[in-house]
Tab-separated table of C-alpha atoms and ligand atoms in Angstrom:
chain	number	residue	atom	x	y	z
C	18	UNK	CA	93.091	98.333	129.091
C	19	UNK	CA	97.074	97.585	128.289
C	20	UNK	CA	98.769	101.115	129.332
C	21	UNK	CA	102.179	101.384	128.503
C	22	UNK	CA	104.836	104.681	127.922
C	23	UNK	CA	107.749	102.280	125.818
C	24	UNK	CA	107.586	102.012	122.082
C	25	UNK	CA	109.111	99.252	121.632
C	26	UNK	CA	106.384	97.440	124.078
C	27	UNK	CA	103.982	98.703	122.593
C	28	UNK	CA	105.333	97.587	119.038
C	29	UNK	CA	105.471	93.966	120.363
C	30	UNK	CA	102.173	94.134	121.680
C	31	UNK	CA	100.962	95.764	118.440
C	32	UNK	CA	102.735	92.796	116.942
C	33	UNK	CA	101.491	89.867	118.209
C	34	UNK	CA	98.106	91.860	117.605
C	35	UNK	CA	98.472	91.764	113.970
C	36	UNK	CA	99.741	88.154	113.599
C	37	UNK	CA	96.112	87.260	114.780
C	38	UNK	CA	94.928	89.537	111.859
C	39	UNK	CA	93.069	92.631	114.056
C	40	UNK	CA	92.481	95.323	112.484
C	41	UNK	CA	93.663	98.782	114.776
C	42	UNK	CA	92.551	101.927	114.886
C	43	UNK	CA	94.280	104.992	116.557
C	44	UNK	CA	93.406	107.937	118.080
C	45	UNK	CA	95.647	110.815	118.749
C	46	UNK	CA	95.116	112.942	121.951
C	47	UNK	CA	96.735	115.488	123.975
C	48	UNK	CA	94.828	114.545	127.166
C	49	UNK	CA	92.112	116.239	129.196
C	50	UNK	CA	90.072	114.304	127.839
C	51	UNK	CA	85.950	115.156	127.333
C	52	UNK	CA	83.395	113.564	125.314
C	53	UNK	CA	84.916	114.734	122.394
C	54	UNK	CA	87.876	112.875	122.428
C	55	UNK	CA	85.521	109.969	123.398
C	56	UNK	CA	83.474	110.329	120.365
C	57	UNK	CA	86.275	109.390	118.502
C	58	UNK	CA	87.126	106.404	120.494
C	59	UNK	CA	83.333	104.931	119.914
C	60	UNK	CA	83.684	105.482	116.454
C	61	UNK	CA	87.442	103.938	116.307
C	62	UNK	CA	85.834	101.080	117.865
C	63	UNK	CA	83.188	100.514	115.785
C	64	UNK	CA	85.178	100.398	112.691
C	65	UNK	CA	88.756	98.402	114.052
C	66	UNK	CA	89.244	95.107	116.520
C	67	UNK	CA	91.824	97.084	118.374
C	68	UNK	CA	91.397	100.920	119.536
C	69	UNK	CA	94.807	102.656	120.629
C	70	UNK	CA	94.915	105.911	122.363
C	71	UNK	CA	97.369	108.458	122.493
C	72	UNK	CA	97.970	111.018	124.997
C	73	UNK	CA	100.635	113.077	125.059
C	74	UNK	CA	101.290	117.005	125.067
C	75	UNK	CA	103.635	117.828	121.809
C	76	UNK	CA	105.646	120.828	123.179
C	77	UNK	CA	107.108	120.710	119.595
C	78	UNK	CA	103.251	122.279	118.348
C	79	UNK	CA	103.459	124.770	120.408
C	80	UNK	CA	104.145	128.127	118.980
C	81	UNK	CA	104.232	130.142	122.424
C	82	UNK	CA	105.969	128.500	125.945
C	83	UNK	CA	103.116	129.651	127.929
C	84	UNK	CA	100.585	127.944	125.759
C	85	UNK	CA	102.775	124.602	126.278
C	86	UNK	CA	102.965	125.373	130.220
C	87	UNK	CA	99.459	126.003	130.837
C	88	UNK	CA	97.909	123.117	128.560
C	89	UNK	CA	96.029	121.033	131.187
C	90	UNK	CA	96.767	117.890	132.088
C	91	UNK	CA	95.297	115.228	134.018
C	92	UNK	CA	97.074	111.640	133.297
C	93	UNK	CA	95.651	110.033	135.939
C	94	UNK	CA	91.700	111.101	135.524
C	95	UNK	CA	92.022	109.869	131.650
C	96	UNK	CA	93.492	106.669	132.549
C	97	UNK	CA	90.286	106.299	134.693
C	98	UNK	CA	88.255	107.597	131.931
C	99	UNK	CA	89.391	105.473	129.316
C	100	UNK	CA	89.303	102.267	131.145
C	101	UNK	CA	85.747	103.173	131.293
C	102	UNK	CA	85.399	103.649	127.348
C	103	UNK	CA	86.514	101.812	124.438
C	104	UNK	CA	90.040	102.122	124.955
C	105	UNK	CA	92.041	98.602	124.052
C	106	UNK	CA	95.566	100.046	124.584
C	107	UNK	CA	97.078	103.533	125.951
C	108	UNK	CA	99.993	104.846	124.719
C	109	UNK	CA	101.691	107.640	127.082
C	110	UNK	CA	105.187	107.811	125.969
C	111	UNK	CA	107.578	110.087	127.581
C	112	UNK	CA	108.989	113.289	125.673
C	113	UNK	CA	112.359	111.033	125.462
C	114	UNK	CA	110.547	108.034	123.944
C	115	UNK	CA	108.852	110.315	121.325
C	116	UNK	CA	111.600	112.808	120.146
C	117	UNK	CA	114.522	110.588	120.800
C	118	UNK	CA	113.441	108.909	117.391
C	119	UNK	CA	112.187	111.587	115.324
C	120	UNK	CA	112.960	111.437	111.923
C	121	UNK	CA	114.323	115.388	110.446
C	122	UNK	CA	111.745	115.328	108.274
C	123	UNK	CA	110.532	118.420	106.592
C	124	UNK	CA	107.054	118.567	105.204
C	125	UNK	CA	105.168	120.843	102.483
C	126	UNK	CA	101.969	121.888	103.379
C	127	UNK	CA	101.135	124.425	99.896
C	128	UNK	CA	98.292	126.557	100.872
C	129	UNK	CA	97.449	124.657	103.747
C	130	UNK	CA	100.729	125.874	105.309
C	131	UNK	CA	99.898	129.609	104.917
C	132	UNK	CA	96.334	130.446	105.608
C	133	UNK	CA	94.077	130.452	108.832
C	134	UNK	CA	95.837	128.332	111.920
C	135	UNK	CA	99.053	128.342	109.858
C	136	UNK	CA	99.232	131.974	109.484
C	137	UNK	CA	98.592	132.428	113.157
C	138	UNK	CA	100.565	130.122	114.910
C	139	UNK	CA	103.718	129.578	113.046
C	140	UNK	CA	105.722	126.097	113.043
C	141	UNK	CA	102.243	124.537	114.465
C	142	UNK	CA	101.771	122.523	112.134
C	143	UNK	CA	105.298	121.030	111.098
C	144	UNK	CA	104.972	120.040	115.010
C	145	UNK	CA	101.883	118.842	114.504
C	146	UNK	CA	102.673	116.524	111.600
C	147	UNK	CA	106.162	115.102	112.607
C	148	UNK	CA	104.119	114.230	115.949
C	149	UNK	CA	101.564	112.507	114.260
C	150	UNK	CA	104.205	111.249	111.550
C	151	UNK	CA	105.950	109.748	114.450
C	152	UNK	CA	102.752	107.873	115.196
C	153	UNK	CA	101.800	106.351	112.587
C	154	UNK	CA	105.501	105.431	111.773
C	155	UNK	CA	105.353	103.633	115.662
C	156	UNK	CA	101.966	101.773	115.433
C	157	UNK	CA	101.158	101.777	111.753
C	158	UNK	CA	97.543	102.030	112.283
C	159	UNK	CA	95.034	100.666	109.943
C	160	UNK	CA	92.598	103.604	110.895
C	161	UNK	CA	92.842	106.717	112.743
C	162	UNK	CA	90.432	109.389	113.834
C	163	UNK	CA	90.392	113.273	114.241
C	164	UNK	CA	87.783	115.581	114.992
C	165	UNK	CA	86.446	118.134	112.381
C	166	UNK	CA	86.865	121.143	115.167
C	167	UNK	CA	90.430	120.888	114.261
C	168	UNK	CA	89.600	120.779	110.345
C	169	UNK	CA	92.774	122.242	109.055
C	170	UNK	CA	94.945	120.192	110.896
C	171	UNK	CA	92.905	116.910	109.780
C	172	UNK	CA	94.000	118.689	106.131
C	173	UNK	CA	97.354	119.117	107.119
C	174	UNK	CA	97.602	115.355	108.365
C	175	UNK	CA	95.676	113.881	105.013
C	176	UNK	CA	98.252	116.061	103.149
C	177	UNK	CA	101.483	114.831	104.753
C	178	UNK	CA	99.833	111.360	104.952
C	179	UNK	CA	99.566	111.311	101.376
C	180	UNK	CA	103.136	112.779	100.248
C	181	UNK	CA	105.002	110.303	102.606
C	182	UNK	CA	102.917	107.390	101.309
C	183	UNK	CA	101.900	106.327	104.158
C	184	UNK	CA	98.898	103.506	104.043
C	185	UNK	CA	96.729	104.540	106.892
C	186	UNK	CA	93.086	105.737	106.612
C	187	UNK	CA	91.958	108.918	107.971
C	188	UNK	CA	88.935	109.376	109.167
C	189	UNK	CA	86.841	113.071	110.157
C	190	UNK	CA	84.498	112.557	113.159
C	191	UNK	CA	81.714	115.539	114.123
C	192	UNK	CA	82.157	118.134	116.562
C	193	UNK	CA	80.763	117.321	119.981
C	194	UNK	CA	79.962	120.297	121.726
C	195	UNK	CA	78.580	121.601	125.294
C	196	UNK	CA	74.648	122.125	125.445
C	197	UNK	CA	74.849	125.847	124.833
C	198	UNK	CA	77.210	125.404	121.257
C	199	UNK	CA	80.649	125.802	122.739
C	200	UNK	CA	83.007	122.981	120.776
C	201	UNK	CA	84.158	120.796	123.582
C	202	UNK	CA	88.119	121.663	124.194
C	203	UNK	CA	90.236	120.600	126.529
C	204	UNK	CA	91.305	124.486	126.933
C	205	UNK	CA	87.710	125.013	127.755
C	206	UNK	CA	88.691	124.153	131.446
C	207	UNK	CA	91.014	127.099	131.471
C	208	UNK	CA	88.076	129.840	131.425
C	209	UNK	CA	87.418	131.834	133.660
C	210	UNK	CA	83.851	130.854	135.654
C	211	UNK	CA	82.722	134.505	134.781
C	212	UNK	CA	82.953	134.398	131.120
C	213	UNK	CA	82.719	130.532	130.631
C	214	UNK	CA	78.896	132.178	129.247
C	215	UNK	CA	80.208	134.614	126.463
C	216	UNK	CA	82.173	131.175	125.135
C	217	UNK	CA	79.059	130.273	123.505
C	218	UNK	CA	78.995	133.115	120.913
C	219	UNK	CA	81.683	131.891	119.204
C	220	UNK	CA	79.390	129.444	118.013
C	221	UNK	CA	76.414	131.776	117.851
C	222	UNK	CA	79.027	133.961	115.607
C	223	UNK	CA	79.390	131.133	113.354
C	224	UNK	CA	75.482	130.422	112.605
C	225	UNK	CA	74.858	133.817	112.549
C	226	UNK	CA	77.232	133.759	109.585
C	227	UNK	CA	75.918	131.081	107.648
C	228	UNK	CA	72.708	132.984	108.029
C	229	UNK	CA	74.060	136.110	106.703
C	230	UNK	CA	75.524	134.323	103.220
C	231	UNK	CA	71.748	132.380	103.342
C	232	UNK	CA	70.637	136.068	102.857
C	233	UNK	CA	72.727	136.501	100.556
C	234	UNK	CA	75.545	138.757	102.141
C	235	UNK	CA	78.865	138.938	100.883
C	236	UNK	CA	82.035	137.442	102.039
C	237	UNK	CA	83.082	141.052	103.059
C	238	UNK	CA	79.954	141.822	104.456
C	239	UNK	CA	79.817	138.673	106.617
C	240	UNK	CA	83.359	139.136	108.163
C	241	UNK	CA	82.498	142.904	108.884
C	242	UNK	CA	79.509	141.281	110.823
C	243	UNK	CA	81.042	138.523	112.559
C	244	UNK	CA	83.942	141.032	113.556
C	245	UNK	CA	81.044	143.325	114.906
C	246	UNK	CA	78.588	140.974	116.142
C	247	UNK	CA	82.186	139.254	118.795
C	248	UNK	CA	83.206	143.192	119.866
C	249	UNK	CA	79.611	142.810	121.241
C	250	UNK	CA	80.940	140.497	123.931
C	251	UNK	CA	83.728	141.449	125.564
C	252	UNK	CA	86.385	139.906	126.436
C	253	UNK	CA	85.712	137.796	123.257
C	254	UNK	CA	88.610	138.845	120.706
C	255	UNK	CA	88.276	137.920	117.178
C	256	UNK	CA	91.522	136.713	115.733
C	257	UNK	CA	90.432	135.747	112.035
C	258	UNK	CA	87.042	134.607	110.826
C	259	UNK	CA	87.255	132.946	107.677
C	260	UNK	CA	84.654	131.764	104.596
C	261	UNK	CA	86.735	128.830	102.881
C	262	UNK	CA	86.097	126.277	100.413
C	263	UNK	CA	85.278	122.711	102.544
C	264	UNK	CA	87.422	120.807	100.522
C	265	UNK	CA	90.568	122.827	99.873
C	266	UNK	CA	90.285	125.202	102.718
C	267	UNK	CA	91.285	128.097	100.462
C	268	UNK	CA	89.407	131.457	101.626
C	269	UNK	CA	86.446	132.647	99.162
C	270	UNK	CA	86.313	135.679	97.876
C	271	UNK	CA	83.002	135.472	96.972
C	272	UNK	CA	80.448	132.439	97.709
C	273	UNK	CA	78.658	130.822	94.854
C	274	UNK	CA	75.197	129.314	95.004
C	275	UNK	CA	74.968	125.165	96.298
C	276	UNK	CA	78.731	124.850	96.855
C	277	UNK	CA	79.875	123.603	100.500
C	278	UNK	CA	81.904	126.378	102.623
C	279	UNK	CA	83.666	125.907	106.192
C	280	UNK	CA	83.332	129.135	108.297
C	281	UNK	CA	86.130	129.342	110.342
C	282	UNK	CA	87.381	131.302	113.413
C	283	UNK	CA	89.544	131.722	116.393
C	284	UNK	CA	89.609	133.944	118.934
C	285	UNK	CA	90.610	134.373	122.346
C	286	UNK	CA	89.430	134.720	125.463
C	287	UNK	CA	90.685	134.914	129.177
C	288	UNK	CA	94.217	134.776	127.023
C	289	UNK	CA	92.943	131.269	125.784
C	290	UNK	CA	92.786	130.858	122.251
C	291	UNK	CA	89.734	128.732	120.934
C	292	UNK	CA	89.076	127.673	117.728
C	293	UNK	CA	85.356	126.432	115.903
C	294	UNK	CA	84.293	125.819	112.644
C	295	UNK	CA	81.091	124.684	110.909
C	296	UNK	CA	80.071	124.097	106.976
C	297	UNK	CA	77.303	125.098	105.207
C	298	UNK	CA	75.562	125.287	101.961
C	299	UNK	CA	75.592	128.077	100.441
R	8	AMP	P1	93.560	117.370	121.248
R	8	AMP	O1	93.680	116.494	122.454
R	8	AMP	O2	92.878	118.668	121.517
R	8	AMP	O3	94.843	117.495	120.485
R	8	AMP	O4	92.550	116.615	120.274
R	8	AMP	C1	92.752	115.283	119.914
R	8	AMP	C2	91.749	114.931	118.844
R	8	AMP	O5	90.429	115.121	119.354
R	8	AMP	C3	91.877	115.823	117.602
R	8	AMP	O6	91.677	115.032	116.448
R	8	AMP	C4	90.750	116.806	117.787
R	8	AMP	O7	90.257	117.333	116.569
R	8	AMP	C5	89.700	115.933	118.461
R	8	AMP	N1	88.737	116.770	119.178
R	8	AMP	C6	89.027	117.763	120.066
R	8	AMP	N2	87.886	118.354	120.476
R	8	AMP	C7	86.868	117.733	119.824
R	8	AMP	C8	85.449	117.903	119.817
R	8	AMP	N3	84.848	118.834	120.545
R	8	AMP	N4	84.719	117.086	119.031
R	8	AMP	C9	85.312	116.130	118.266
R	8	AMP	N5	86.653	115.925	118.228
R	8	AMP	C10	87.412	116.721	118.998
């Protein structure tokens, strides 16, 4: 594995690359990595010649300092993982390298911009997609490869991807989570031993409310319950459970019969803030 922090090496690299016609496919990290992040590697290597990795912590996404602070990092133990796994070139640019040439670009996100993870952590995502903007504007991947636990950013991305023309296919991989439900996270490390456990109803929460609509509960009914059913287990705190459409991510009011819905939430614990989502039929 090439590992570099300079753009413009990488470019050259990247270069010579595509003289030889390879086909490259990126995936975006902030580091810490788990099997998660490696799931997205296998499948960036199954579909592209050339798999590059990104890690780097975008203070710019961060809507609170202390989030930013606290985010772990390990540079050194992903290096080591990722020479293990399908990793053809890592990327770990400096905050200099990456804001230094930022484009002012301002983005519109319509709905997407409003609801859910926009609503609760303001200017996330306009630091999320002049990041990721930044990116693709670098490498100019062929390919490049989220994870579906962060839905609404993949959304976000597809949107701004889209508006700014840019030719690069997106691709949603599954949710890899830990054996008892709890979506891998690289914030996961930051709970405490004691209520690592109650982690794994935010999950429960979330198939206990695609039960409820199987039953045929409504949307209000269903968040009453999955507000009730996380006050169970302290110190979970709900901070918004949503029932949206899978496609358009705009919260139902009501849920019609055979349509695809995302259930949504976030909530936090041990002053971490986790996120899960899952779809269903209704
Ligand atoms: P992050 O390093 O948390 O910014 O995540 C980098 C990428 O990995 C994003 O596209 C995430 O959606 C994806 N990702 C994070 N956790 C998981 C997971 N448990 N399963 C699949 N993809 C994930």
């Amino acid at each position: 594995m090439k590992i570099t922090e300079k753009g413009k090496e990488l470019q050259r690299h990247i270069q010579d690359l595509r003289n030889t016609g390879k086909k490259i496919g990126l995936v975006p990290t902030m580091g810490a990595l788990h099997q998660g992040h490696l799931s997205l590697f296998k499948n960036a290597k199954r579909d592209n010649d050339i798999v590059i990795g990104t890690v780097f912590v975008n203070r710019i996404q961060f809507n609170k300092k202390e989030d930013f602070e606290v985010y772990p990092r390990d540079l050194e133990k992903d290096k080591a993982i990722l020479e293990d796994a399908v990793c053809d070139i890592l990327f770990t640019p400096s905050e200099e390298e990456m804001y230094a040439g930022m484009k002012d670009l301002t983005f519109e996100f319509g709905h997407l911009g409003e609801i859910m993870e926009a609503a609760h952590r303001p200017g996330h995502f306009e630091g999320v997609a002049k990041i990721v903007h930044r990116f693709f504007d670098l490498i100019k991947p062929d390919t490049a490869y989220f994870g579906q636990k962060d839905l609404q950013q993949f959304k976000v991305i597809e949107k701004m991807t889209k508006d700014m023309k840019m030719p690069v296919d997106l691709i949603l991989c599954p949710t890899i989570r830990e054996d008892d439900g709890l979506a891998m996270s690289s914030r996961n490390q930051l709970l405490s031993k004691e209520n690592r456990p109650v982690a794994a109803k935010i999950y429960g929460s979330l198939n206990y409310a695609g039960d409820l609509l199987q039953f045929g509960d409504s949307v209000e009914q269903v968040k009453k319950k999955v507000a009730e059913f996380i006050s169970k287990f302290k110190p979970l705190e709900l901070e918004y459970f949503e029932i949206a459409d899978s496609e358009t991510l705009i919260p139902a009011k009501t849920v019609q019969n055979n349509k695809e819905y995302v259930l949504c939430i976030a909530v936090f614990l041990d002053g971490v803030r986790l996120i899960d989502n899952i779809t269903i039929i209704s």
